[in-house]
PDB file of C-alpha atoms in Angstrom:
ATOM      1  CA  UNK L   1      77.281 133.188  77.291  1.00  0.00           C
ATOM      2  CA  UNK L   2      77.006 129.403  77.526  1.00  0.00           C
ATOM      3  CA  UNK L   3      78.570 127.314  80.263  1.00  0.00           C
ATOM      4  CA  UNK L   4      81.119 126.006  77.763  1.00  0.00           C
ATOM      5  CA  UNK L   5      82.005 129.580  76.760  1.00  0.00           C
ATOM      6  CA  UNK L   6      82.562 130.418  80.443  1.00  0.00           C
ATOM      7  CA  UNK L   7      84.797 127.368  80.821  1.00  0.00           C
ATOM      8  CA  UNK L   8      86.837 128.375  77.753  1.00  0.00           C
ATOM      9  CA  UNK L   9      87.187 131.909  79.097  1.00  0.00           C
ATOM     10  CA  UNK L  10      88.424 130.578  82.439  1.00  0.00           C
ATOM     11  CA  UNK L  11      90.920 128.268  80.732  1.00  0.00           C
ATOM     12  CA  UNK L  12      92.244 131.129  78.565  1.00  0.00           C
ATOM     13  CA  UNK L  13      92.713 133.292  81.655  1.00  0.00           C
ATOM     14  CA  UNK L  14      94.555 130.469  83.441  1.00  0.00           C
ATOM     15  CA  UNK L  15      96.775 129.935  80.400  1.00  0.00           C
ATOM     16  CA  UNK L  16      97.634 133.630  80.299  1.00  0.00           C
ATOM     17  CA  UNK L  17      98.323 133.751  84.066  1.00  0.00           C
ATOM     18  CA  UNK L  18     100.521 130.655  84.000  1.00  0.00           C
ATOM     19  CA  UNK L  19     104.108 131.285  85.000  1.00  0.00           C
ATOM     20  CA  UNK L  20     107.122 129.096  84.483  1.00  0.00           C
ATOM     21  CA  UNK L  21     108.642 127.572  87.628  1.00  0.00           C
ATOM     22  CA  UNK L  22     111.762 129.324  88.826  1.00  0.00           C
ATOM     23  CA  UNK L  23     115.245 127.811  88.824  1.00  0.00           C
ATOM     24  CA  UNK L  24     115.008 126.953  92.545  1.00  0.00           C
ATOM     25  CA  UNK L  25     111.873 124.829  92.003  1.00  0.00           C
ATOM     26  CA  UNK L  26     113.456 123.130  88.995  1.00  0.00           C
ATOM     27  CA  UNK L  27     116.537 122.204  91.045  1.00  0.00           C
ATOM     28  CA  UNK L  28     114.458 120.801  93.917  1.00  0.00           C
ATOM     29  CA  UNK L  29     112.227 118.920  91.479  1.00  0.00           C
ATOM     30  CA  UNK L  30     115.242 117.428  89.682  1.00  0.00           C
ATOM     31  CA  UNK L  31     116.614 116.246  93.045  1.00  0.00           C
ATOM     32  CA  UNK L  32     113.230 114.685  93.888  1.00  0.00           C
ATOM     33  CA  UNK L  33     112.988 112.925  90.537  1.00  0.00           C
ATOM     34  CA  UNK L  34     116.556 111.615  90.848  1.00  0.00           C
ATOM     35  CA  UNK L  35     115.727 110.256  94.309  1.00  0.00           C
ATOM     36  CA  UNK L  36     112.592 108.551  92.955  1.00  0.00           C
ATOM     37  CA  UNK L  37     114.695 107.051  90.152  1.00  0.00           C
ATOM     38  CA  UNK L  38     117.201 105.697  92.717  1.00  0.00           C
ATOM     39  CA  UNK L  39     114.326 104.312  94.792  1.00  0.00           C
ATOM     40  CA  UNK L  40     112.957 102.401  91.791  1.00  0.00           C
ATOM     41  CA  UNK L  41     116.474 101.091  91.042  1.00  0.00           C
ATOM     42  CA  UNK L  42     116.838  99.908  94.651  1.00  0.00           C
ATOM     43  CA  UNK L  43     113.443  98.190  94.747  1.00  0.00           C
ATOM     44  CA  UNK L  44     114.153  96.488  91.417  1.00  0.00           C
ATOM     45  CA  UNK L  45     117.531  95.279  92.703  1.00  0.00           C
ATOM     46  CA  UNK L  46     115.921  93.822  95.830  1.00  0.00           C
ATOM     47  CA  UNK L  47     113.561  91.850  93.581  1.00  0.00           C
ATOM     48  CA  UNK L  48     116.318  90.563  91.279  1.00  0.00           C
ATOM     49  CA  UNK L  49     116.337  87.040  92.808  1.00  0.00           C
ATOM     50  CA  UNK L  50     112.567  86.719  92.240  1.00  0.00           C
ATOM     51  CA  UNK L  51     112.894  88.141  88.713  1.00  0.00           C
ATOM     52  CA  UNK L  52     115.779  85.772  87.906  1.00  0.00           C
ATOM     53  CA  UNK L  53     113.614  82.837  89.001  1.00  0.00           C
ATOM     54  CA  UNK L  54     110.755  84.186  86.859  1.00  0.00           C
ATOM     55  CA  UNK L  55     108.568  84.670  89.943  1.00  0.00           C
ATOM     56  CA  UNK L  56     107.866  88.331  89.159  1.00  0.00           C
ATOM     57  CA  UNK L  57     107.915  90.620  86.171  1.00  0.00           C
ATOM     58  CA  UNK L  58     109.066  94.150  86.803  1.00  0.00           C
ATOM     59  CA  UNK L  59     107.979  96.888  84.429  1.00  0.00           C
ATOM     60  CA  UNK L  60     109.517 100.342  84.627  1.00  0.00           C
ATOM     61  CA  UNK L  61     106.779 102.781  83.690  1.00  0.00           C
ATOM     62  CA  UNK L  62     106.379 106.538  83.507  1.00  0.00           C
ATOM     63  CA  UNK L  63     103.560 108.372  85.274  1.00  0.00           C
ATOM     64  CA  UNK L  64     102.491 111.995  85.259  1.00  0.00           C
ATOM     65  CA  UNK L  65     102.669 113.587  88.707  1.00  0.00           C
ATOM     66  CA  UNK L  66     100.548 116.684  89.266  1.00  0.00           C
ATOM     67  CA  UNK L  67     101.624 118.951  92.099  1.00  0.00           C
ATOM     68  CA  UNK L  68      99.125 121.119  93.969  1.00  0.00           C
ATOM     69  CA  UNK L  69     100.194 124.363  92.258  1.00  0.00           C
ATOM     70  CA  UNK L  70      99.498 122.922  88.830  1.00  0.00           C
ATOM     71  CA  UNK L  71     103.058 121.860  88.058  1.00  0.00           C
ATOM     72  CA  UNK L  72     103.281 118.442  86.463  1.00  0.00           C
ATOM     73  CA  UNK L  73     106.079 116.214  85.270  1.00  0.00           C
ATOM     74  CA  UNK L  74     106.892 112.642  84.260  1.00  0.00           C
ATOM     75  CA  UNK L  75     108.392 110.348  86.893  1.00  0.00           C
ATOM     76  CA  UNK L  76     109.582 106.767  87.144  1.00  0.00           C
ATOM     77  CA  UNK L  77     107.273 104.136  88.634  1.00  0.00           C
ATOM     78  CA  UNK L  78     107.239 100.337  88.881  1.00  0.00           C
ATOM     79  CA  UNK L  79     104.674  97.653  88.164  1.00  0.00           C
ATOM     80  CA  UNK L  80     105.515  94.372  89.879  1.00  0.00           C
ATOM     81  CA  UNK L  81     103.523  91.452  88.471  1.00  0.00           C
ATOM     82  CA  UNK L  82     103.200  88.087  90.265  1.00  0.00           C
ATOM     83  CA  UNK L  83     102.757  84.776  88.395  1.00  0.00           C
ATOM     84  CA  UNK L  84      98.995  84.783  89.095  1.00  0.00           C
ATOM     85  CA  UNK L  85      98.624  88.180  87.399  1.00  0.00           C
ATOM     86  CA  UNK L  86      98.204  90.195  90.585  1.00  0.00           C
ATOM     87  CA  UNK L  87     100.306  93.307  90.584  1.00  0.00           C
ATOM     88  CA  UNK L  88     101.595  96.068  92.784  1.00  0.00           C
ATOM     89  CA  UNK L  89     102.470  99.534  91.536  1.00  0.00           C
ATOM     90  CA  UNK L  90     105.012 101.815  93.160  1.00  0.00           C
ATOM     91  CA  UNK L  91     103.955 105.305  92.131  1.00  0.00           C
ATOM     92  CA  UNK L  92     105.264 108.754  93.104  1.00  0.00           C
ATOM     93  CA  UNK L  93     102.375 110.953  94.234  1.00  0.00           C
ATOM     94  CA  UNK L  94     103.903 114.328  95.066  1.00  0.00           C
ATOM     95  CA  UNK L  95     107.025 116.097  96.187  1.00  0.00           C
ATOM     96  CA  UNK L  96     105.101 118.674  98.171  1.00  0.00           C
ATOM     97  CA  UNK L  97     103.452 116.848 101.045  1.00  0.00           C
ATOM     98  CA  UNK L  98     102.810 117.700 104.675  1.00  0.00           C
ATOM     99  CA  UNK L  99     105.593 116.551 106.980  1.00  0.00           C
ATOM    100  CA  UNK L 100     107.858 115.058 104.311  1.00  0.00           C
ATOM    101  CA  UNK L 101     109.900 115.869 101.218  1.00  0.00           C
ATOM    102  CA  UNK L 102     107.808 113.612  99.011  1.00  0.00           C
ATOM    103  CA  UNK L 103     105.453 110.664  98.904  1.00  0.00           C
ATOM    104  CA  UNK L 104     105.425 107.433  96.924  1.00  0.00           C
ATOM    105  CA  UNK L 105     102.493 105.012  97.154  1.00  0.00           C
ATOM    106  CA  UNK L 106     102.760 101.235  96.986  1.00  0.00           C
ATOM    107  CA  UNK L 107      99.352 100.201  95.666  1.00  0.00           C
ATOM    108  CA  UNK L 108      97.497  96.968  94.962  1.00  0.00           C
ATOM    109  CA  UNK L 109      93.925  95.772  95.126  1.00  0.00           C
ATOM    110  CA  UNK L 110      94.692  94.785  98.735  1.00  0.00           C
ATOM    111  CA  UNK L 111      95.409  98.361  99.767  1.00  0.00           C
ATOM    112  CA  UNK L 112      97.971 101.132  99.858  1.00  0.00           C
ATOM    113  CA  UNK L 113     101.199 101.698 101.754  1.00  0.00           C
ATOM    114  CA  UNK L 114     102.786 105.140 101.947  1.00  0.00           C
ATOM    115  CA  UNK L 115     106.491 105.796 101.563  1.00  0.00           C
ATOM    116  CA  UNK L 116     107.541 109.187 102.901  1.00  0.00           C
ATOM    117  CA  UNK L 117     110.813 110.782 101.851  1.00  0.00           C
ATOM    118  CA  UNK L 118     112.140 112.396 105.020  1.00  0.00           C
ATOM    119  CA  UNK L 119     115.498 113.443 103.558  1.00  0.00           C
ATOM    120  CA  UNK L 120     117.287 112.762 100.277  1.00  0.00           C
ATOM    121  CA  UNK L 121     117.498 108.992  99.824  1.00  0.00           C
ATOM    122  CA  UNK L 122     115.813 108.365 103.202  1.00  0.00           C
ATOM    123  CA  UNK L 123     112.430 106.631 102.933  1.00  0.00           C
ATOM    124  CA  UNK L 124     110.053 105.329 105.597  1.00  0.00           C
ATOM    125  CA  UNK L 125     106.793 103.421 105.439  1.00  0.00           C
ATOM    126  CA  UNK L 126     104.052 105.413 107.192  1.00  0.00           C
ATOM    127  CA  UNK L 127     100.630 104.259 108.379  1.00  0.00           C
ATOM    128  CA  UNK L 128      97.966 105.289 110.830  1.00  0.00           C
ATOM    129  CA  UNK L 129      97.316 102.885 113.679  1.00  0.00           C
ATOM    130  CA  UNK L 130      93.680 101.805 113.367  1.00  0.00           C
ATOM    131  CA  UNK L 131      93.363 101.345 117.139  1.00  0.00           C
ATOM    132  CA  UNK L 132      94.670 104.674 118.343  1.00  0.00           C
ATOM    133  CA  UNK L 133      94.918 106.827 115.253  1.00  0.00           C
ATOM    134  CA  UNK L 134      98.596 107.598 115.920  1.00  0.00           C
ATOM    135  CA  UNK L 135     100.956 107.581 112.971  1.00  0.00           C
ATOM    136  CA  UNK L 136     103.518 104.787 112.911  1.00  0.00           C
ATOM    137  CA  UNK L 137     106.574 104.429 110.737  1.00  0.00           C
ATOM    138  CA  UNK L 138     109.239 101.932 109.775  1.00  0.00           C
ATOM    139  CA  UNK L 139     112.401 102.449 107.731  1.00  0.00           C
ATOM    140  CA  UNK L 140     112.299 101.229 104.165  1.00  0.00           C
ATOM    141  CA  UNK L 141     114.720  98.352 103.823  1.00  0.00           C
ATOM    142  CA  UNK L 142     114.721  95.069 101.944  1.00  0.00           C
ATOM    143  CA  UNK L 143     112.778  93.296 104.718  1.00  0.00           C
ATOM    144  CA  UNK L 144     110.087  95.954 105.150  1.00  0.00           C
ATOM    145  CA  UNK L 145     109.614  96.135 101.385  1.00  0.00           C
ATOM    146  CA  UNK L 146     109.386  92.322 101.052  1.00  0.00           C
ATOM    147  CA  UNK L 147     106.879  92.160 103.910  1.00  0.00           C
ATOM    148  CA  UNK L 148     104.736  94.906 102.381  1.00  0.00           C
ATOM    149  CA  UNK L 149     104.866  93.362  98.932  1.00  0.00           C
ATOM    150  CA  UNK L 150     104.002  89.909 100.304  1.00  0.00           C
ATOM    151  CA  UNK L 151     100.907  91.321 102.032  1.00  0.00           C
ATOM    152  CA  UNK L 152      99.799  93.156  98.925  1.00  0.00           C
ATOM    153  CA  UNK L 153     100.149  90.150  96.636  1.00  0.00           C
ATOM    154  CA  UNK L 154      98.480  87.637  99.003  1.00  0.00           C
TER     155      UNK L 154
END
């Protein structure tokens, strides 16, 4: 049996063993996706003055999120583009994360900021202090988002 044949056999077995998520998971996932959708709406609204002045373009995009158990789904994300072409993406990473009810990354070539969902519609920026290694956090609000975005587009 070739290596490819072994791979195909493994994939067939996984396909046969696959089970559909239960109604409880679907309900929790729908709540998570709705919260992500509201988050993207909020961030877009905060950027409306910059968009109206043609200082940023905001693209609503869809991404595929793959959860650790193999579940995957489409979710809303944002691409925020500055006049010089630099951009920041706001991308959901997973609902199932340690210590939170979900994680969304704010990503640019300058780095990554983590948004943790601690409760429905409650988001906080999280980072590890480089000096001491302790985790720090700050509530997501218009100011913290603007400050993060400014640093990522600089």
